[in-house]
Amino acid sequence: MSLLLCAATGPELAGLVPGFSPAGLAAPARETTESPAKSWPEMHLWPVRLKCGDALCCITGVGPINAALAMGMALCRAKAEGTPITAVLNAGLAGAFDLAERPLLGLCMVNEEIWPEYGLHDGRSVTAEAFGFPQWQPATGPAVRNRLPLAGPEALERFGARQQPDVFLPCTSLTVAGVSASFARAADLRARYRADLENMEGFAVAYACAREGIPCVEARSVSNKVGPRANDEKNFPGALRALTRVLPALNLI
């Protein structure tokens, strides 16, 4: 029985697990939006000590394809090594569509992931329900198209988790391969999906977990406004530091 902690980049994992550094590897350099840092290797499994005992860590890489590949490799490798993963905590930065509702540097607990890029594209937008093929039809329950519910912190109670009140704001997040960089794109996604956050890995991680029957919990730190933003509408270093609050707020360290 193992808990997997995953993040897209080395700086995000270092923020999530303060003081963590794989044996023989230096901590990753500071990462910026203009110049991403050269980080720890992706798609490796490293042990880490939590209150409950040993857990595993993984850097997925950025974007839904990397995240899906990393999760497949991590789940298979852990099982082969006799430490099968039974729950996942995915954490990292995300943009918020409305900073008044989801403030900069705030922590959010994602209750649903949406992939707005799957379905039938009519030249203006994508409709998942209009496409004849779902992504997956479970043996029981509805077909999975472009939405996935996520587990809450109670799924981590077997690892000693107890969520502190009033730390995380509940939210819905959507996963994109291309970060929104225009007002029109941001407004369209917000209107169509009523999402609070935009990220690049959440749906892929949650989907891999769903296919294996593993609960997936997702926590995000708000780093920026979705779309074009002024200097006071982004704070990536601060959002990385805010990730240090996630595990203590869940009583995992």
mmCIF file of N, CA and C in Angstrom, residues 47 63 114 138 179 189 206:
data_model
loop_
_atom_site.group_PDB
_atom_site.id
_atom_site.type_symbol
_atom_site.label_atom_id
_atom_site.label_comp_id
_atom_site.label_asym_id
_atom_site.label_seq_id
_atom_site.Cartn_x
_atom_site.Cartn_y
_atom_site.Cartn_z
ATOM 1 N N PRO A 47 11.645 7.364 -3.068
ATOM 2 C CA PRO A 47 10.984 7.238 -1.766
ATOM 3 C C PRO A 47 11.062 8.548 -0.988
ATOM 4 N N GLY A 63 2.442 18.845 -19.214
ATOM 5 C CA GLY A 63 1.462 18.566 -20.257
ATOM 6 C C GLY A 63 0.781 17.225 -20.094
ATOM 7 N N ILE A 114 -11.692 18.485 -16.098
ATOM 8 C CA ILE A 114 -12.331 18.542 -17.413
ATOM 9 C C ILE A 114 -11.248 18.616 -18.480
ATOM 10 N N PRO A 138 -16.354 2.217 -18.385
ATOM 11 C CA PRO A 138 -16.133 1.302 -17.253
ATOM 12 C C PRO A 138 -17.155 0.176 -17.252
ATOM 13 N N VAL A 179 -1.686 26.461 -23.044
ATOM 14 C CA VAL A 179 -2.105 27.418 -22.026
ATOM 15 C C VAL A 179 -2.810 28.600 -22.684
ATOM 16 N N LEU A 189 -13.524 29.417 -22.552
ATOM 17 C CA LEU A 189 -13.420 28.239 -21.689
ATOM 18 C C LEU A 189 -14.205 28.424 -20.399
ATOM 19 N N ALA A 206 -5.631 12.025 -13.291
ATOM 20 C CA ALA A 206 -6.887 11.471 -12.770
ATOM 21 C C ALA A 206 -7.395 10.318 -13.633
#
